[in-house]
XYZ file of C-alpha atoms in Angstrom:
437
model
C -77.247 -6.620 -2.491
C -76.404 -3.118 -3.605
C -74.919 -2.243 -0.222
C -72.850 -5.374 0.131
C -71.470 -5.001 -3.479
C -70.378 -1.376 -2.814
C -68.898 -1.919 0.628
C -65.711 -3.694 -0.628
C -65.185 -0.985 -3.181
C -65.360 1.767 -0.542
C -63.015 -0.148 1.702
C -60.573 -0.630 -1.237
C -60.689 3.233 -1.893
C -59.577 3.841 1.779
C -56.603 1.611 1.602
C -53.339 3.583 1.533
C -51.629 3.716 -1.810
C -48.533 1.621 -2.191
C -45.239 3.518 -2.594
C -43.767 3.482 -5.996
C -40.712 1.186 -6.055
C -37.443 2.545 -7.393
C -36.975 1.216 -10.834
C -34.348 -1.527 -11.156
C -32.614 0.471 -13.892
C -31.256 2.798 -11.242
C -29.779 -0.017 -9.335
C -28.024 -1.280 -12.435
C -26.826 2.267 -13.111
C -25.411 2.395 -9.589
C -23.521 -0.899 -10.019
C -22.173 0.284 -13.338
C -20.953 3.483 -11.671
C -19.071 1.609 -8.949
C -17.653 -0.792 -11.587
C -16.288 1.987 -13.685
C -14.772 3.603 -10.493
C -12.859 0.393 -9.769
C -11.654 0.085 -13.388
C -10.580 3.787 -13.244
C -7.948 3.139 -10.653
C -5.362 2.238 -13.240
C -6.035 5.441 -15.319
C -4.901 7.339 -12.272
C -1.475 5.735 -12.280
C 0.473 6.481 -15.533
C 1.245 10.129 -14.843
C 2.576 9.233 -11.368
C 4.995 6.521 -12.551
C 6.812 8.287 -15.477
C 9.465 9.746 -13.151
C 9.794 6.774 -10.842
C 10.276 4.305 -13.603
C 12.695 6.635 -15.346
C 14.795 6.900 -12.225
C 14.703 3.204 -11.308
C 15.202 1.547 -14.756
C 16.692 4.405 -16.767
C 13.972 4.022 -19.418
C 13.361 7.192 -21.508
C 10.111 9.091 -21.145
C 9.387 8.198 -24.789
C 9.627 4.443 -23.878
C 7.357 4.805 -20.871
C 5.035 6.892 -23.043
C 4.958 4.099 -25.568
C 3.592 1.768 -22.935
C 0.923 4.263 -22.139
C 0.307 4.779 -25.780
C -0.416 1.061 -26.314
C -2.601 0.999 -23.368
C -4.652 3.908 -24.559
C -4.897 2.678 -28.198
C -6.094 -0.792 -27.083
C -8.482 0.856 -24.706
C -10.141 2.400 -27.631
C -9.721 -0.319 -30.294
C -11.215 -3.013 -27.800
C -14.278 -0.942 -26.992
C -16.432 -1.528 -30.104
C -15.694 -5.351 -29.993
C -16.634 -5.266 -26.292
C -19.984 -3.766 -27.113
C -20.650 -6.571 -29.570
C -19.400 -9.188 -27.040
C -21.795 -7.852 -24.552
C -24.628 -8.407 -27.004
C -23.402 -11.949 -27.548
C -22.244 -13.139 -24.063
C -23.965 -10.607 -21.782
C -22.597 -7.675 -19.830
C -21.844 -9.492 -16.623
C -19.416 -12.007 -18.220
C -17.629 -9.500 -20.303
C -17.144 -6.994 -17.501
C -16.032 -9.685 -14.876
C -13.364 -11.042 -17.257
C -12.216 -7.492 -18.072
C -11.744 -6.584 -14.475
C -9.744 -9.752 -13.787
C -7.429 -9.001 -16.767
C -6.813 -5.436 -15.438
C -5.930 -6.878 -12.055
C -3.516 -9.438 -13.704
C -1.813 -6.933 -15.749
C -1.378 -4.371 -13.006
C -0.161 -7.032 -10.448
C 2.485 -8.534 -12.804
C 4.182 -5.161 -13.190
C 5.584 -5.603 -9.670
C 8.083 -8.105 -10.999
C 9.105 -6.459 -14.267
C 12.732 -5.785 -14.975
C 12.748 -4.932 -18.714
C 10.882 -2.472 -20.850
C 9.143 -5.146 -22.972
C 7.474 -6.339 -19.848
C 6.074 -2.882 -19.125
C 4.774 -2.809 -22.727
C 3.209 -6.299 -22.228
C 1.525 -5.823 -18.776
C 0.908 -2.049 -18.673
C 0.275 -1.761 -22.339
C -1.287 -4.974 -23.579
C -3.090 -6.636 -20.764
C -4.396 -3.555 -18.935
C -5.214 -1.956 -22.290
C -7.386 -4.942 -23.292
C -9.121 -5.179 -19.932
C -9.766 -1.444 -19.543
C -10.945 -1.346 -23.247
C -13.687 -3.800 -22.319
C -14.597 -1.523 -19.409
C -14.707 1.583 -21.713
C -17.573 4.032 -22.257
C -19.110 1.403 -24.583
C -20.103 -0.362 -21.444
C -21.903 2.777 -20.142
C -23.507 3.284 -23.551
C -24.807 -0.373 -23.601
C -26.343 -0.180 -20.186
C -27.937 3.293 -20.918
C -29.378 2.063 -24.204
C -30.828 -1.106 -22.711
C -32.178 0.082 -19.302
C -33.293 3.625 -20.167
C -35.571 5.225 -22.724
C -35.900 8.491 -20.741
C -33.058 10.369 -18.837
C -30.465 8.901 -21.179
C -28.453 12.081 -21.337
C -28.437 12.465 -17.529
C -27.520 8.810 -16.938
C -24.798 8.818 -19.474
C -23.420 11.917 -17.823
C -23.414 10.177 -14.442
C -21.772 7.053 -15.740
C -19.061 9.028 -17.557
C -18.335 10.938 -14.362
C -17.638 7.592 -12.687
C -14.193 7.511 -14.268
C -13.498 10.976 -12.879
C -14.743 9.806 -9.494
C -12.342 7.002 -9.607
C -9.554 9.336 -10.301
C -10.615 11.634 -7.420
C -10.610 8.613 -5.002
C -7.364 6.911 -6.082
C -5.056 9.791 -7.186
C -4.228 11.198 -3.704
C -3.803 7.666 -2.252
C -1.601 6.432 -5.132
C 0.562 9.638 -5.191
C 1.143 9.313 -1.475
C 2.160 5.671 -1.908
C 4.557 6.533 -4.833
C 6.109 9.413 -2.918
C 6.372 7.774 0.591
C 6.997 4.158 -0.383
C 7.384 3.036 -3.928
C 5.487 2.607 -7.154
C 4.884 -1.186 -6.493
C 2.351 -0.754 -3.662
C 0.373 1.589 -5.966
C 0.325 -1.051 -8.679
C -0.868 -3.708 -6.288
C -3.615 -1.272 -5.067
C -4.934 -0.891 -8.543
C -5.022 -4.664 -9.027
C -6.901 -5.190 -5.797
C -9.454 -2.406 -6.634
C -10.224 -4.135 -9.870
C -10.707 -7.522 -8.208
C -12.840 -6.080 -5.461
C -15.554 -4.982 -7.929
C -15.939 -8.479 -9.582
C -18.427 -9.872 -6.978
C -20.583 -6.774 -7.259
C -20.742 -7.137 -11.002
C -21.586 -10.878 -10.846
C -24.227 -10.685 -8.078
C -25.950 -7.428 -8.816
C -25.554 -6.585 -12.498
C -28.245 -7.719 -15.005
C -27.890 -7.783 -18.820
C -31.375 -6.642 -19.665
C -34.605 -5.302 -18.029
C -36.484 -8.553 -19.305
C -34.161 -10.610 -17.065
C -36.091 -9.270 -14.031
C -39.425 -8.888 -15.835
C -39.418 -5.104 -16.074
C -39.692 -2.511 -18.869
C -36.720 -0.115 -19.553
C -37.099 3.066 -17.428
C -39.584 5.400 -19.139
C -40.722 2.823 -21.677
C -44.408 2.414 -22.332
C -44.259 -1.233 -23.370
C -42.384 -4.309 -22.222
C -39.254 -4.944 -24.284
C -38.315 -8.528 -24.741
C -34.690 -9.524 -24.377
C -33.100 -10.088 -27.848
C -31.483 -13.315 -28.672
C -27.658 -13.496 -28.394
C -26.103 -11.979 -31.447
C -23.892 -14.431 -33.300
C -20.686 -13.264 -35.062
C -19.947 -10.369 -32.701
C -16.675 -9.469 -34.497
C -18.249 -9.560 -37.914
C -21.104 -7.326 -36.782
C -18.659 -4.871 -35.237
C -16.705 -4.627 -38.455
C -19.900 -4.414 -40.513
C -21.271 -1.584 -38.543
C -17.980 0.300 -38.797
C -17.900 -0.156 -42.602
C -21.453 1.156 -42.763
C -20.784 4.076 -40.562
C -17.599 5.054 -42.482
C -19.727 5.776 -45.506
C -21.410 8.702 -43.626
C -19.886 12.125 -42.996
C -21.152 12.466 -39.332
C -19.024 9.324 -38.344
C -15.772 11.047 -39.487
C -16.726 14.346 -37.751
C -17.552 12.605 -34.559
C -14.425 10.440 -34.720
C -12.220 13.487 -35.438
C -13.639 15.592 -32.635
C -13.346 12.777 -30.165
C -9.848 11.990 -31.260
C -8.926 15.611 -30.228
C -10.895 15.202 -27.018
C -8.634 12.149 -26.149
C -5.516 13.955 -27.253
C -6.206 16.986 -24.960
C -7.369 14.929 -21.886
C -6.042 11.330 -21.379
C -3.127 11.688 -23.679
C -1.906 15.121 -22.602
C -3.147 16.310 -19.201
C -3.688 12.924 -17.497
C -0.408 11.565 -18.639
C 1.943 14.546 -18.687
C 0.571 17.132 -16.363
C 2.229 15.827 -13.201
C 5.795 15.449 -14.749
C 5.306 18.834 -16.511
C 4.416 20.564 -13.110
C 7.218 18.682 -11.478
C 9.567 20.216 -14.170
C 8.637 23.708 -12.755
C 9.396 22.607 -9.260
C 5.956 21.677 -8.071
C 5.960 18.537 -5.702
C 4.400 15.380 -7.177
C 1.823 15.172 -4.392
C 0.725 18.752 -5.127
C 0.450 18.160 -8.854
C -1.532 14.847 -8.285
C -3.828 16.676 -5.958
C -4.584 19.187 -8.663
C -5.466 16.326 -11.005
C -7.771 14.899 -8.284
C -9.521 18.325 -8.140
C -10.064 18.066 -11.851
C -11.849 14.867 -11.012
C -14.161 16.662 -8.594
C -15.297 19.201 -11.139
C -15.284 16.625 -13.823
C -18.149 14.881 -12.013
C -20.132 18.204 -11.878
C -19.316 19.187 -15.402
C -20.330 15.764 -16.866
C -23.548 15.368 -14.993
C -24.534 19.058 -15.991
C -23.529 18.288 -19.533
C -25.856 15.251 -19.547
C -28.659 17.561 -18.206
C -27.925 20.176 -20.963
C -27.809 17.379 -23.649
C -31.479 16.443 -22.862
C -32.416 20.124 -23.564
C -30.072 21.773 -25.981
C -28.379 20.988 -29.352
C -25.546 18.604 -28.766
C -23.632 20.059 -31.765
C -23.594 23.510 -30.168
C -22.654 22.060 -26.789
C -19.682 20.286 -28.403
C -18.495 23.416 -30.093
C -18.604 25.443 -26.838
C -16.830 22.713 -24.838
C -13.948 22.363 -27.409
C -13.528 26.134 -27.816
C -13.253 26.710 -24.087
C -10.911 23.824 -23.615
C -8.646 25.147 -26.338
C -8.415 28.584 -24.884
C -7.552 27.154 -21.405
C -4.685 25.051 -22.853
C -3.065 28.040 -24.485
C -2.791 29.712 -21.078
C -1.457 26.670 -19.230
C 2.281 27.090 -19.883
C 2.235 30.534 -18.232
C 0.486 29.068 -15.056
C 2.893 26.255 -14.250
C 5.009 27.260 -11.241
C 6.709 25.698 -8.112
C 3.652 26.370 -5.996
C -0.132 26.345 -6.465
C -1.561 29.837 -6.986
C -5.103 31.159 -7.764
C -4.818 31.359 -11.616
C -3.711 27.660 -11.622
C -6.729 26.766 -9.379
C -8.981 28.632 -11.708
C -7.482 26.564 -14.716
C -8.014 23.326 -12.847
C -11.660 24.102 -11.996
C -12.334 25.296 -15.518
C -10.627 22.343 -17.220
C -12.294 19.874 -14.797
C -15.792 21.160 -15.767
C -14.956 20.542 -19.412
C -12.848 17.346 -19.070
C -15.359 14.731 -20.353
C -18.368 16.955 -20.692
C -18.085 16.066 -24.454
C -19.249 12.517 -23.838
C -23.029 12.974 -23.276
C -23.568 15.065 -26.480
C -21.332 12.760 -28.436
C -23.354 9.797 -27.291
C -26.554 11.667 -28.232
C -25.362 12.415 -31.769
C -24.386 8.671 -32.138
C -27.932 7.702 -31.021
C -29.419 10.226 -33.422
C -27.412 9.198 -36.450
C -27.151 5.349 -35.967
C -30.080 4.174 -33.887
C -29.704 0.440 -32.669
C -26.085 0.323 -33.809
C -25.165 3.505 -31.740
C -23.343 1.607 -28.986
C -21.012 -0.045 -31.416
C -20.546 3.134 -33.449
C -19.779 4.973 -30.238
C -17.264 2.272 -29.569
C -15.480 3.107 -32.759
C -15.685 6.813 -32.014
C -14.212 6.079 -28.724
C -11.405 4.135 -30.385
C -10.505 7.324 -32.264
C -10.588 9.182 -28.802
C -7.959 6.692 -27.477
C -5.912 6.665 -30.658
C -5.621 10.448 -30.286
C -4.776 10.011 -26.589
C -2.150 7.389 -27.542
C -0.416 9.571 -30.079
C -0.132 12.503 -27.652
C 0.914 10.320 -24.697
C 3.845 9.153 -26.930
C 4.609 12.407 -28.710
C 4.364 14.292 -25.401
C 7.247 12.198 -24.044
C 9.184 12.636 -27.291
C 8.697 16.429 -27.099
C 9.908 16.528 -23.499
C 13.045 14.526 -24.396
C 13.618 16.695 -27.484
C 12.799 20.264 -26.321
C 13.269 19.956 -22.583
C 9.669 21.143 -21.814
C 6.019 20.356 -22.786
C 5.182 23.912 -24.040
C 4.876 23.028 -27.715
C 2.474 20.124 -26.858
C 0.090 22.521 -24.870
C -0.050 25.055 -27.708
C -0.623 22.430 -30.408
C -3.414 20.889 -28.334
C -5.103 24.239 -27.895
C -5.092 24.658 -31.701
C -6.527 21.223 -32.247
C -9.432 21.983 -29.814
C -10.290 25.033 -31.874
C -10.486 22.812 -35.011
C -12.747 20.383 -33.112
C -15.208 23.244 -32.255
C -15.581 23.958 -35.927
C -15.954 20.262 -36.787
C -18.763 19.884 -34.298
C -20.774 22.698 -35.821
C -20.879 21.119 -39.328
C -22.265 17.691 -38.139
C -25.583 17.556 -40.048
C -28.812 16.544 -38.461
C -30.272 13.294 -39.517
C -33.603 13.821 -41.199
C -36.536 12.388 -39.422
C -38.053 9.109 -40.808
C -41.291 10.131 -42.517
C -44.484 8.536 -41.191
C -46.143 5.970 -43.442
C -48.909 7.372 -45.654
C -52.403 6.135 -44.823
C -53.817 3.630 -47.303
C -56.341 5.068 -49.756
C -59.657 3.279 -49.801
């Protein structure tokens, strides 16, 4: 009896161990990455169309900048409501609808003949759609599917936008230069539509939908019930966060981040370089190179965020960005030279490296509401971007150059570095005292 009872155990020990399966969270992160790339196609377009639209329709750069400004502002203001809507209706539905709206808005611009149509399609529709695809989407996925490696994953998902810029900028600039701006707008619409099937088939709202724990979690986390009153919750979270000092510091620093990236460089770098005689394709290629190093810098920033103080990281990032902007007016020239390449590499590494530490600070300060709070912080990012997108066009029309905008943005980045350093730590929650017998 003893031998027969021990034999199966011995056989069992000799069986080869099963390979560990890749956690479903990584597949969800991959789908999210591809989705953000598809949505990022439109963000590659505005800087390429300022001169063509000005030449074809005679619209001032301030008018075109106003459309970009509406788009950027709605991108930010929609984000916190999108995070709450994802809690209410699920990630898949919200993202699929958002991509469809982006495609509709971009496609309709092909037939526009008046400036108000540009404001409606390019500003309103694409702004609302891209806002629902904002970084709050990445924050929601990261918070639901990961308890470990959150900084690393948020860095990768943030880099997806830059990857989209890297992929689409050279293609779109070639289309605009060789053909017209209309094929570029259609390409953006098709790119957004192409991602919808992947979202609907492969994306899942919560680990519990597939019977798994979040990556790194020790216990199974049940899927929460749909949250009623998404808009009310979003506003309630904002009002609560506004009573805290860290919210205003995070919102202020991120507004400067948006002003110095999306609003300034992404919108006005190509026409500014063209003012100095640089071909549009060469300037667009430099922006694409920013996208290459943006990926490296953002993923590295996520790795650093898991290991170092996010406050100090933010201070370093903003200080270095400010210094680089102060030198940019001296680097613009008809041709690409080594100092300009150095600026592009340096600026690319710092482009959205601010996102992982900002996300980490939101999680530290606001816990379960961090995705919605980050959505509001992102709104400030886009409001800052919208202001500079518009004011940059006004400055170019008024002064004949962008120099004053570069210098002002450099000074703002120095202020952001100081603001980051004074964000206070949230005191840890004390453990409950043991009951006295």
